[in-house]
mmCIF file of C-alpha atoms in Angstrom:
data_model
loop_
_atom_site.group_PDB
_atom_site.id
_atom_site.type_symbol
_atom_site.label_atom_id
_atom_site.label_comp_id
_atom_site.label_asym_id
_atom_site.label_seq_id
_atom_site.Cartn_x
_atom_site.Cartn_y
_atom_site.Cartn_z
ATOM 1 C CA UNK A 234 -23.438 -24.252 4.843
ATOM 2 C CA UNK A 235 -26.166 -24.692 7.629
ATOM 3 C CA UNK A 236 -26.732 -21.702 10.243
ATOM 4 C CA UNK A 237 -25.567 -24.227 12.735
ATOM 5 C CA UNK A 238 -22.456 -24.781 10.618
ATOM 6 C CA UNK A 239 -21.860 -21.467 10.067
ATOM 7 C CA UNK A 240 -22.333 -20.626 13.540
ATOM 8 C CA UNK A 241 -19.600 -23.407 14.550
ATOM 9 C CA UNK A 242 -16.784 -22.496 12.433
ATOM 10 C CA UNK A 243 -17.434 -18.655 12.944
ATOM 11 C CA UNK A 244 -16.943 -19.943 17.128
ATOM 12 C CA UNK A 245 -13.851 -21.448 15.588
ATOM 13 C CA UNK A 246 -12.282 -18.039 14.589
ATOM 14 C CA UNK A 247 -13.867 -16.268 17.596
ATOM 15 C CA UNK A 248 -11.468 -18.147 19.858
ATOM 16 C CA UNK A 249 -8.480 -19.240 17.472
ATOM 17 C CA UNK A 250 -7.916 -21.864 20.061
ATOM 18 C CA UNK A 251 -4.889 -23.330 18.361
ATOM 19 C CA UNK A 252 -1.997 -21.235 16.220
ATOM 20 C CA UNK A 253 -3.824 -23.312 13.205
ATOM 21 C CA UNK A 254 -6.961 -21.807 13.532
ATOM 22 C CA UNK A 255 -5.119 -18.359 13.676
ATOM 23 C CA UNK A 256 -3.254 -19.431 10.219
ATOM 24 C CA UNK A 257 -6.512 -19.589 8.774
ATOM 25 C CA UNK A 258 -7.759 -16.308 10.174
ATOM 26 C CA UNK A 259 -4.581 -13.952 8.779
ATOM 27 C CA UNK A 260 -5.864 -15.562 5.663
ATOM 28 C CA UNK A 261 -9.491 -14.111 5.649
ATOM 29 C CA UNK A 262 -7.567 -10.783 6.494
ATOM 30 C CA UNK A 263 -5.021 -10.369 3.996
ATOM 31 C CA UNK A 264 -7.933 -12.292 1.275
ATOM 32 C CA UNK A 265 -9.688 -8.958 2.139
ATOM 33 C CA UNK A 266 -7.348 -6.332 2.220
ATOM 34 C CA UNK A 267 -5.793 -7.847 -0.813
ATOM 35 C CA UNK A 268 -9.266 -7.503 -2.653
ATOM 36 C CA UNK A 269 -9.983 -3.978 -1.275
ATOM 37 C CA UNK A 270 -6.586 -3.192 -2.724
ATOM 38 C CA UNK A 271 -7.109 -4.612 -6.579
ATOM 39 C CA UNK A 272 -10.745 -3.535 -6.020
ATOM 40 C CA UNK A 273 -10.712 0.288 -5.732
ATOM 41 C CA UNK A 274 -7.183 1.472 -5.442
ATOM 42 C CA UNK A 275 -8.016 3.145 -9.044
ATOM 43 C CA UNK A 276 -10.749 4.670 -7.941
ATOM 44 C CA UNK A 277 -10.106 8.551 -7.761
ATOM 45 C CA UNK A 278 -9.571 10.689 -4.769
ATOM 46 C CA UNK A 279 -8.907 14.593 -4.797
ATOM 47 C CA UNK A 280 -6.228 14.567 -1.463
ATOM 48 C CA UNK A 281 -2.973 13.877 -0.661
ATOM 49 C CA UNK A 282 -4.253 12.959 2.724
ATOM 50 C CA UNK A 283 -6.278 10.015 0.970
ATOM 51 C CA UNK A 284 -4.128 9.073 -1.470
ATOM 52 C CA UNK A 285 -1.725 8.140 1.082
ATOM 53 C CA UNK A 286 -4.444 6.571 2.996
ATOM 54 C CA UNK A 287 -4.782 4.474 0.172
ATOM 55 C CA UNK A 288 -0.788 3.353 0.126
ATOM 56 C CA UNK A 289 -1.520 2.742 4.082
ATOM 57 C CA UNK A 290 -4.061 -0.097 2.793
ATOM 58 C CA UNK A 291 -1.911 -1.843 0.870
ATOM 59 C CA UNK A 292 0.864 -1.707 3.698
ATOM 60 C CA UNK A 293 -1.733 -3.374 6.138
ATOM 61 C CA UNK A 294 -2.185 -6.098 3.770
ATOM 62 C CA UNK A 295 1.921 -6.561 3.437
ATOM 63 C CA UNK A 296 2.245 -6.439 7.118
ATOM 64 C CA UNK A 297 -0.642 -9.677 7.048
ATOM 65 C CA UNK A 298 1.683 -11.552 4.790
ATOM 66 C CA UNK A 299 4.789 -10.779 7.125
ATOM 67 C CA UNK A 300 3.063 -11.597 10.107
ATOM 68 C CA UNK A 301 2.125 -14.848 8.231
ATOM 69 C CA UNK A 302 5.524 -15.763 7.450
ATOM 70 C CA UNK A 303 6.419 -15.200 11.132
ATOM 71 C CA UNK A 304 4.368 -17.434 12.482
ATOM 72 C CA UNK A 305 4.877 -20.213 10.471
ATOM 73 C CA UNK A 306 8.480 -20.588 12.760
ATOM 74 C CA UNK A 307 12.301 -21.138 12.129
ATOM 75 C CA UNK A 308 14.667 -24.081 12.217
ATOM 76 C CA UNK A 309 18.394 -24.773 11.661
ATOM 77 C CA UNK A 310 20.197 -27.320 11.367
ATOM 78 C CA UNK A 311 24.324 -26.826 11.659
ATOM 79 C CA UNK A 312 27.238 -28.092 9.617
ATOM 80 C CA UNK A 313 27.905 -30.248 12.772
ATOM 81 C CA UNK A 314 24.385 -32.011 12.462
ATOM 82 C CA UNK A 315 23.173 -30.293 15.335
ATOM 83 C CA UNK A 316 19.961 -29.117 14.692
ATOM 84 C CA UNK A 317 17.678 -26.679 16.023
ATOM 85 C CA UNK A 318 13.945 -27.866 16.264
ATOM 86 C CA UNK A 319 10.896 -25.493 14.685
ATOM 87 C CA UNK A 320 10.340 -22.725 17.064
ATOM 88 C CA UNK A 321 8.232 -19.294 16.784
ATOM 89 C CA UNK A 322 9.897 -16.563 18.587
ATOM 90 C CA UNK A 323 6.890 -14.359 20.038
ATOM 91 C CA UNK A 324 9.175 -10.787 20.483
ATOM 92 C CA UNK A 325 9.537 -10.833 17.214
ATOM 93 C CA UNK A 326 5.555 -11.044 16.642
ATOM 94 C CA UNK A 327 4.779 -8.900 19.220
ATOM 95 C CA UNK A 328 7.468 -5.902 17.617
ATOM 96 C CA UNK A 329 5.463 -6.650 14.384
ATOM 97 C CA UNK A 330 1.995 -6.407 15.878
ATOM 98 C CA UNK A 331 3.164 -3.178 17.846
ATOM 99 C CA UNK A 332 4.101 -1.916 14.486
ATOM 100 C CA UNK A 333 0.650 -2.971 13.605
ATOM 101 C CA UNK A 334 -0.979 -0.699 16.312
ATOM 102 C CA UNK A 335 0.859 2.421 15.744
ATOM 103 C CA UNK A 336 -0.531 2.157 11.864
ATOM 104 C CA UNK A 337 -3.998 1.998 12.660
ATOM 105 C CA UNK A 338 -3.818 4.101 15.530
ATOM 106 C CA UNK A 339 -2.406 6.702 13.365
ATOM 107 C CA UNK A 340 -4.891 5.973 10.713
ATOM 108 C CA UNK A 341 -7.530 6.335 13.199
ATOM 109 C CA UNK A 342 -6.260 9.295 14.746
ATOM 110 C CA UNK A 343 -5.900 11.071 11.286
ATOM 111 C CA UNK A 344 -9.083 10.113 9.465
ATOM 112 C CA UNK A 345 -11.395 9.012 11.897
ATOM 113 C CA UNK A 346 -11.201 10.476 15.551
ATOM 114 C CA UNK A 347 -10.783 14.144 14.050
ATOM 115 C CA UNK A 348 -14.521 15.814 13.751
ATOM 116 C CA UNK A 349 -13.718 18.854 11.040
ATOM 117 C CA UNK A 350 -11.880 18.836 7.292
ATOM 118 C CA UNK A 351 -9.680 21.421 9.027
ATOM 119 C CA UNK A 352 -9.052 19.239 12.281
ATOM 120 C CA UNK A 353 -7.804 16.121 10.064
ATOM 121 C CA UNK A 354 -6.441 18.490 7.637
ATOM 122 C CA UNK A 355 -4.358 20.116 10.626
ATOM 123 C CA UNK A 356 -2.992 16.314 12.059
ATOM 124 C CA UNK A 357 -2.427 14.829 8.576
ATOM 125 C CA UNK A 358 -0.122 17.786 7.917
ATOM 126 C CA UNK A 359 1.514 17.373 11.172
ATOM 127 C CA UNK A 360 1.777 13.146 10.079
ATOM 128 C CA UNK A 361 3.865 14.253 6.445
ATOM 129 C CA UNK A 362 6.160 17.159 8.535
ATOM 130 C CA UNK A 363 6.816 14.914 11.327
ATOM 131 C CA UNK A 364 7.861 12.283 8.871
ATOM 132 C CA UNK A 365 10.190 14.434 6.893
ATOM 133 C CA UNK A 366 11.839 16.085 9.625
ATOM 134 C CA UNK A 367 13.023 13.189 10.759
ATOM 135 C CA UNK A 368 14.909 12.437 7.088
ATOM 136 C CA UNK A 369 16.295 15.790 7.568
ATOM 137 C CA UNK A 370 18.455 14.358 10.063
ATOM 138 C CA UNK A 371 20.154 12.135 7.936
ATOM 139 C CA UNK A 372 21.745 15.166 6.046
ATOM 140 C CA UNK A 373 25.629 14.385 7.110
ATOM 141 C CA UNK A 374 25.816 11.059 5.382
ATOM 142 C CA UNK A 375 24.137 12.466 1.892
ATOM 143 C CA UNK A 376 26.699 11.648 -0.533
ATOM 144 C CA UNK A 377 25.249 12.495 -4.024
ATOM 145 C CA UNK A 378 24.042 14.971 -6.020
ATOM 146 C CA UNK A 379 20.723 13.464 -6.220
ATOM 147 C CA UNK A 380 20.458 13.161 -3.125
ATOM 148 C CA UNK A 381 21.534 16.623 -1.944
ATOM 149 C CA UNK A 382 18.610 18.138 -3.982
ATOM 150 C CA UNK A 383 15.953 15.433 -2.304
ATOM 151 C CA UNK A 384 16.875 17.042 1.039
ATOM 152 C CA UNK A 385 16.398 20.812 -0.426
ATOM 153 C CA UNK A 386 13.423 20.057 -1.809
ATOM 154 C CA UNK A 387 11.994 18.026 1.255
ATOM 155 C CA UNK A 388 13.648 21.207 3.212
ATOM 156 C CA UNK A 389 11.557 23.852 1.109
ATOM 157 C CA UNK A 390 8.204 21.361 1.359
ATOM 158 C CA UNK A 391 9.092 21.591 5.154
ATOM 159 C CA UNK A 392 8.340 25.086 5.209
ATOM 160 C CA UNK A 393 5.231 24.948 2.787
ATOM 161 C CA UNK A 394 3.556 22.433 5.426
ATOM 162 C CA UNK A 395 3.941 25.373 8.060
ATOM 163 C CA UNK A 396 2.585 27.945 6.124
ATOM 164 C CA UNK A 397 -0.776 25.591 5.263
ATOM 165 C CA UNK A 398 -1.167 24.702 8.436
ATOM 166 C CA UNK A 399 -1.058 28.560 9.735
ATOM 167 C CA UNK A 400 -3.467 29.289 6.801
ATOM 168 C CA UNK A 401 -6.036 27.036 8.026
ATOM 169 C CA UNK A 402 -9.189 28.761 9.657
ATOM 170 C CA UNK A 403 -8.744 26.108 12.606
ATOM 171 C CA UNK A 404 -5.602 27.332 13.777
ATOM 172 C CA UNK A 405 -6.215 30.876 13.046
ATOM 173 C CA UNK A 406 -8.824 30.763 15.545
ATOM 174 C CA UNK A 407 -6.746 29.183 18.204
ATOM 175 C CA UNK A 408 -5.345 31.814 20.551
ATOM 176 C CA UNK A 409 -1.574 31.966 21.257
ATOM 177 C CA UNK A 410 -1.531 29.441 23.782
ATOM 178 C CA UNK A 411 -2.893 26.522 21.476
ATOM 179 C CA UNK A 412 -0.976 27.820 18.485
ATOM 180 C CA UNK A 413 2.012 26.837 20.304
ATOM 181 C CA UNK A 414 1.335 23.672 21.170
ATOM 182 C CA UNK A 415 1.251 23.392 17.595
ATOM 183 C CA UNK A 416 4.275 25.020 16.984
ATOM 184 C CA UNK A 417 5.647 22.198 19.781
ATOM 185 C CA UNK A 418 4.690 19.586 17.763
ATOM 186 C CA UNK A 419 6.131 20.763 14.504
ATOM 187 C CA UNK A 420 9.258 21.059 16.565
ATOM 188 C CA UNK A 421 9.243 18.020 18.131
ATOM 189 C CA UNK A 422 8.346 16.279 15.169
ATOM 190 C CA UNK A 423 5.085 14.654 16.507
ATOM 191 C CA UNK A 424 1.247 14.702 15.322
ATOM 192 C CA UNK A 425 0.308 13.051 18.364
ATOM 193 C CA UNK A 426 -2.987 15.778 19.437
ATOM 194 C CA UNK A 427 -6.732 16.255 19.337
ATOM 195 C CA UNK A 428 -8.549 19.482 19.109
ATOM 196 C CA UNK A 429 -11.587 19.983 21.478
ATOM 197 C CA UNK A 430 -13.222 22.672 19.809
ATOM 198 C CA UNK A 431 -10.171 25.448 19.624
ATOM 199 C CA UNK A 432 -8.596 23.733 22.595
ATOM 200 C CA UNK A 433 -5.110 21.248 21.542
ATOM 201 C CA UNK A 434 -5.015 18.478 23.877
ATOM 202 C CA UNK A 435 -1.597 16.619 23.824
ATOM 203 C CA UNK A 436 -1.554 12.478 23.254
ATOM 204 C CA UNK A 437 1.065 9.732 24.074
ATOM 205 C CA UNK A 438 0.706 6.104 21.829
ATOM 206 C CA UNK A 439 -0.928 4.353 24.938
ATOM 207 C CA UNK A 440 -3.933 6.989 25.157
ATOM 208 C CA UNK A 441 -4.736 5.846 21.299
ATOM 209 C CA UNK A 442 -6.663 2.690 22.642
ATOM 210 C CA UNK A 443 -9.632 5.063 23.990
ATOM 211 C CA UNK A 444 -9.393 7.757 20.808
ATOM 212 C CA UNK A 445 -9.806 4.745 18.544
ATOM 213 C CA UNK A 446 -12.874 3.798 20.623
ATOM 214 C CA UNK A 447 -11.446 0.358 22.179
ATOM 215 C CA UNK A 448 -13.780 -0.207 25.249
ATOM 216 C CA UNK A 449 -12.077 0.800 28.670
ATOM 217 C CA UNK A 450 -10.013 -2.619 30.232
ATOM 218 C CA UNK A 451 -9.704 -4.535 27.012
ATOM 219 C CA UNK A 452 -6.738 -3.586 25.535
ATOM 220 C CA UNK A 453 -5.960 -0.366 27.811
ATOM 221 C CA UNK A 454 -1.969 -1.717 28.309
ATOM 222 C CA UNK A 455 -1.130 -3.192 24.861
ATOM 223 C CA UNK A 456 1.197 -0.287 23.678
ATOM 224 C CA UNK A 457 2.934 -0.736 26.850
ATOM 225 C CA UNK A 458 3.235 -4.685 26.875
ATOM 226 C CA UNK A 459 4.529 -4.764 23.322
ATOM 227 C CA UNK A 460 7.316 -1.985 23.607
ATOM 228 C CA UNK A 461 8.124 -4.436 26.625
ATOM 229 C CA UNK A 462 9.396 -7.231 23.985
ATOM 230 C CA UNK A 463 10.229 -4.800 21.383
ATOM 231 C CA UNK A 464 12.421 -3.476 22.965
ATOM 232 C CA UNK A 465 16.042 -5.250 24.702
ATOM 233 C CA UNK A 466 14.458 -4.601 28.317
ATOM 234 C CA UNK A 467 16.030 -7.211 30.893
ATOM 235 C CA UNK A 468 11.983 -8.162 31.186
ATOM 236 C CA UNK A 469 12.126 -8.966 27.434
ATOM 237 C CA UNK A 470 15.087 -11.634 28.535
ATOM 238 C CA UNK A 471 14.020 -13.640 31.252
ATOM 239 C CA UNK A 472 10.558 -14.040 29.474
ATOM 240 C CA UNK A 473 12.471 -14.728 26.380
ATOM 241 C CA UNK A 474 14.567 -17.832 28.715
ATOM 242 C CA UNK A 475 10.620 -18.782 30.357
ATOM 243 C CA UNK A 476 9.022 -19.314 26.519
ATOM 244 C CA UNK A 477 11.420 -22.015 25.747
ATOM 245 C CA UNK A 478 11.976 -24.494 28.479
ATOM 246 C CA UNK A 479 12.082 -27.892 27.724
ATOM 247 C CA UNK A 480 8.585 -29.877 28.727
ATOM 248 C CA UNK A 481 6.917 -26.212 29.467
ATOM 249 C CA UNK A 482 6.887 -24.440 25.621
ATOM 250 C CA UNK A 483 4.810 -21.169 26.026
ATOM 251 C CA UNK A 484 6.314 -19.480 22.559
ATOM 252 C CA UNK A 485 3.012 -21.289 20.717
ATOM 253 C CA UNK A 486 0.221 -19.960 23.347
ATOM 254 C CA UNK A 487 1.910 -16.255 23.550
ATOM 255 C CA UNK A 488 2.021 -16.477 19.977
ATOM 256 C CA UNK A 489 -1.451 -17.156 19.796
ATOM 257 C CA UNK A 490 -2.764 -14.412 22.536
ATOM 258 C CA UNK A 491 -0.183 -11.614 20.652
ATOM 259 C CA UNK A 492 -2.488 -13.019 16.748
ATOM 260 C CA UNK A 493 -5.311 -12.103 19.153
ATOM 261 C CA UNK A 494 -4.301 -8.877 19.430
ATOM 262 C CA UNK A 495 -3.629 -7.913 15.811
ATOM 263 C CA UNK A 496 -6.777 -9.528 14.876
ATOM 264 C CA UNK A 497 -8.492 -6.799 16.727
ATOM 265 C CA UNK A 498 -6.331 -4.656 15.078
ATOM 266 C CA UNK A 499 -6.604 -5.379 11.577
ATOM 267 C CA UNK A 500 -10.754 -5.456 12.162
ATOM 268 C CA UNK A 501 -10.752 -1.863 13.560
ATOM 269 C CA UNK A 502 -8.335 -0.930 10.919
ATOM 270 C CA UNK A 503 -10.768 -2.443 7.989
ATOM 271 C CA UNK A 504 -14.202 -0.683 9.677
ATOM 272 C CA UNK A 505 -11.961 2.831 9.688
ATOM 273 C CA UNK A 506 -11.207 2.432 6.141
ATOM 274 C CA UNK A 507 -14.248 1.545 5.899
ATOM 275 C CA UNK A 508 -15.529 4.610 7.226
ATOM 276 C CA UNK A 509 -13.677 6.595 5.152
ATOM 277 C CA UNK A 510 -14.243 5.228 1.562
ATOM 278 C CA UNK A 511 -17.564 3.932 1.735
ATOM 279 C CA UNK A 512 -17.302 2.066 -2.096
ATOM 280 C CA UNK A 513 -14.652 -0.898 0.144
ATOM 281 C CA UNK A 514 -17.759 -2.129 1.819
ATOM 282 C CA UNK A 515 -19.150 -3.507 -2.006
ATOM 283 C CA UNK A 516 -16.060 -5.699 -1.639
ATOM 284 C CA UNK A 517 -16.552 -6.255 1.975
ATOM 285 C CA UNK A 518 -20.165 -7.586 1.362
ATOM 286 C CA UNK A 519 -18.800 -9.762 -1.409
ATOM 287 C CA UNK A 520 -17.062 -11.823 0.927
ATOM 288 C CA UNK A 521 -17.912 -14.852 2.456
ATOM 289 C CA UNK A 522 -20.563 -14.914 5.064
ATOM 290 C CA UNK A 523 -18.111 -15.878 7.883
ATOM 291 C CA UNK A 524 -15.174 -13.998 6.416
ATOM 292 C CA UNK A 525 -17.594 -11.018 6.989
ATOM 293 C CA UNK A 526 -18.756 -12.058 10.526
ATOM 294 C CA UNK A 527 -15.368 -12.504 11.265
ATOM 295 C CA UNK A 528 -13.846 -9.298 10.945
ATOM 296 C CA UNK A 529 -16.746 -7.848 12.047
ATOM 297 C CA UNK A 530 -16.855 -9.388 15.330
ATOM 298 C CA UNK A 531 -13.202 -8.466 16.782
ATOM 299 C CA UNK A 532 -14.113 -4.886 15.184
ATOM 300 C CA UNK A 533 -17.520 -4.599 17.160
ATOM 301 C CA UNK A 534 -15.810 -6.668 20.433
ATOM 302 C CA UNK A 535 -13.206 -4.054 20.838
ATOM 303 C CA UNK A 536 -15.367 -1.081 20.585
ATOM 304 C CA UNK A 537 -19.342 -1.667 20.135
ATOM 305 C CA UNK A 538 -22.344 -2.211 17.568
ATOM 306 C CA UNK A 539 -21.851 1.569 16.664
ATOM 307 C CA UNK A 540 -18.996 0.613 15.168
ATOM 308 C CA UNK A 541 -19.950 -2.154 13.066
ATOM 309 C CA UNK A 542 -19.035 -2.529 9.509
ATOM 310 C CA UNK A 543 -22.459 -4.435 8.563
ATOM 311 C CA UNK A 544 -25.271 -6.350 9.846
ATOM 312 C CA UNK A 545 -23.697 -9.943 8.630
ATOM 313 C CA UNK A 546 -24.269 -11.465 12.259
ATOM 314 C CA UNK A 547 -27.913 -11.951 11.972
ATOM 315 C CA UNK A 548 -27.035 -14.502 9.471
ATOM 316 C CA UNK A 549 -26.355 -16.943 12.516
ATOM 317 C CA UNK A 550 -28.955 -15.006 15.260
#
């Protein structure tokens, strides 16, 4: 491939101008997670915290597939003969894609945005309580034995988390105040926080976007616009009437601007991981040329060069 060949089909995937062209692009994505995952998921790692950062990897490629499978639409055709004709439903992308953002947003928040072992240490402990506190709930319906000592041990691992976290020199240096907003968020079952030095600053999902480093205006309301469709809000039904009328089909163009979106996403989500085992980028730099400038390019576009996985775009400077 020329530079001026590889420079048009790279412009292909920068704009994904058609829902084929985004086809093509989930491919490259899940090619590479897929890889990363057969690649190095033997490689050893001495924490919990990364092990299940690992298992998060192979989820993002699963949720690629999915998303895949989404988009390539739904028909029916009736015992009557009535038929209905090939259509792709965008709320159910965009629920998928928020799902999407609250993954890498977490993943971000965990092992990237916190600046000490004993910062991520503190959040990642949070992640695993929050999560299990919320199985606790489900302890009226538990119907066998098996399952009855699951919740006593998760119950007793409950308590463990709380005593780490209260042995960590971080939070033994955080006066009363900011040990209870700790305390808060154990209660409330949330990990949702960032330390500025021994100061606990409370987040919400939409204020993700600037912790991962997205620039400011670019995708400042996306949390907000997908919880819109993902959840039964009358707005959700009346756009849900507009996608489909007859001579004036939207569902394939807000398909293609809520691909755009996760395409960011996946690209910030592969330069995190990234980040955080530097062995991926051997398989990274064993892509393709393109693949590489690709993923690259929504990764740097959302946030900036600093961010960049490699230098594969002077291949077509």
């Amino acid at each position: 491939m020329t530079k001026e060949e590889l420079r048009i089909e790279c412009t292909r995937f920068f704009k994904c101008k058609t829902i084929n062209d985004s086809y093509d692009l989930i491919d490259i994505y899940t090619e590479f997670l897929f890889n990363a995952v057969k690649n190095h998921h033997d490689e050893p790692v001495y924490k919990h915290s990364d092990a299940d950062a690992k298992m998060v990897l192979q989820m993002m490629m699963t949720k690629t597939l999915h998303l895949k499978s989404i988009v390539k639409g739904i028909s029916y055709n009736a015992k009557d003969g009535s038929t209905l004709n090939k259509i792709i439903d965008p709320t159910i992308v965009a629920s998928l894609v928020r799902n999407i953002y609250e993954t890498v947003a977490m993943f971000n928040l965990i092992y990237r945005h916190t600046k000490t072992e004993d910062e991520k240490n503190i959040v990642y402990l949070l992640w695993v309580h929050a999560g299990l506190k919320y199985r606790q709930r489900f302890e009226d319906v538990i119907t066998t034995e098996e399952n009855k000592e699951k919740y006593e041990n998760e119950k007793a691992q409950l308590d463990k988390i709380v005593q780490e976290i209260e042995s960590i020199e971080l939070y033994k240096n955080l006066d009363e105040k900011n040990q209870n907003k700790i305390k808060t968020k154990l209660k409330e079952k949330d990990y949702l926080l960032e330390f500025n030095g021994t100061e606990v600053n409370f987040l919400h999902w939409h204020e993700l976007v600037d912790k991962m480093g997205i620039k400011e205006g670019l995708l400042g309301n996306i949390y907000t616009y997908f919880s819109l469709y993902s959840h039964p809000s009358n707005v959700s039904v009346f756009q849900f009437a507009d996608m489909f009328k007859k001579g004036d089909e939207s569902f394939l163009e807000l398909t293609n601007f809520n691909l755009k979106l996760a395409f960011f996403l996946f690209s910030i989500f592969i330069a995190d991981y990234i980040n955080l085992f530097p062995n991926v980028l051997e398989t990274f730099n064993s892509l393709d040329i393109r693949d590489q400038i690709v993923i690259n390019f929504y990764n740097t576009v959302a946030r900036n060069e600093s961010f960049s996985i490699n230098d594969s775009a002077k291949a077509v400077e």
